XYZ file of C-alpha atoms in Angstrom:
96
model
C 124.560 137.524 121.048
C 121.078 137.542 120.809
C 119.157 136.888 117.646
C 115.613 137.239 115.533
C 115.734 135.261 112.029
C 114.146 134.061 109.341
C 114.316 130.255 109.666
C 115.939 128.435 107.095
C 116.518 125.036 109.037
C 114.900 121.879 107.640
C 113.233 121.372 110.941
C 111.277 124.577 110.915
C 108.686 125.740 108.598
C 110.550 128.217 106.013
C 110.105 132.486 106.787
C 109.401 131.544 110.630
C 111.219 133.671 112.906
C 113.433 132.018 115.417
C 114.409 133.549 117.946
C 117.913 132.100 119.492
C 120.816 133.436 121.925
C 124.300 132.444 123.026
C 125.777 134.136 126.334
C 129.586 134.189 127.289
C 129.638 131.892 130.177
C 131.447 134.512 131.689
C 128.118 136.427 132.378
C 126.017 133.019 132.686
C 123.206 133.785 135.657
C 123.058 137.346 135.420
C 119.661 137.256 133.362
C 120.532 138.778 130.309
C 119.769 135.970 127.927
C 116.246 136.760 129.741
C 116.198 140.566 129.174
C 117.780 140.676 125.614
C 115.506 137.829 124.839
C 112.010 139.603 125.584
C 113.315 142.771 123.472
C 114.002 140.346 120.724
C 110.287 139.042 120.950
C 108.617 142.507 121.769
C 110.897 143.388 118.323
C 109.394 140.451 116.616
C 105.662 140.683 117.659
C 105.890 144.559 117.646
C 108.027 146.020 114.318
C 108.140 142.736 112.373
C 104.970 141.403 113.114
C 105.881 138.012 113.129
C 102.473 135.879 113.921
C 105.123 133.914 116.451
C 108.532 133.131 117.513
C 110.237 129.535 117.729
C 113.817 128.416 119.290
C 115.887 125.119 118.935
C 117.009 123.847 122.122
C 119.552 121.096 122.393
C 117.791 118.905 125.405
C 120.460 118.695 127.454
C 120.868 122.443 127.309
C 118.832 123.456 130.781
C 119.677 126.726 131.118
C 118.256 127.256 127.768
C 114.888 125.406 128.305
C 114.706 128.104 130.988
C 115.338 131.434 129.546
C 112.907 129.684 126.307
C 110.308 128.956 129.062
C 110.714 132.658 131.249
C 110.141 133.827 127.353
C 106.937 132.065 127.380
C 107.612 129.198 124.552
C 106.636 126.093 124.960
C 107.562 122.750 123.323
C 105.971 121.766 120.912
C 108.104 118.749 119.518
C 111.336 117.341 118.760
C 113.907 116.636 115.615
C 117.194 116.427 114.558
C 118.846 119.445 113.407
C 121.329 119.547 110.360
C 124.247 118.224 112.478
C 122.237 115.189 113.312
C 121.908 116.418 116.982
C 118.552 116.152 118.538
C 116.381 119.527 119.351
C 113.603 120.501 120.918
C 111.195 122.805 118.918
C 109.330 125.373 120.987
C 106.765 127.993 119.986
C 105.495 131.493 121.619
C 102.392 133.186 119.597
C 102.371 136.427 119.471
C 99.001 137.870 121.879
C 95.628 138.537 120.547
């Protein structure tokens, strides 16, 4: 499942998009988090025109950090989510 939302988590500012996406481990390595996750961005940037797109990564989540940072986000802090579990906030603006 991949997903493009408007952010409604504390942590974020509210009506950001956030981009997020959860793979069966089953197909874990193949890329696809990767591929779905540049249509969601080229969908976000392009039709919605979303000024940019954020994720919440759980830090021990590598995999994760990596399809964020093949998207092109970058951190740009930390907090705790809801749950009381530490994320990492991390940003891509859409190009000029």
């Amino acid at each position: 499942l991949l997903a493009l939302n408007v952010a409604e988590a504390e942590e974020l500012v509210p009506g950001e998009h956030e981009i997020g996406w959860w793979i069966d481990p089953a197909v874990w390595g193949r890329g696809l988090a990767v591929e779905g996750g540049r249509a969601i961005v080229a969908e976000a940037f392009g039709r919605v025109g979303a000024p940019h797109v954020v994720a919440r990564v759980q830090p021990a989540n590598v995999a994760s950090l990596g399809v964020a940072a093949a998207l092109g986000l970058t951190e740009e802090g930390s907090a705790v989510d809801r749950l009381g579990n530490p994320v990492r906030i991390l940003r891509l603006r859409r190009p000029r």
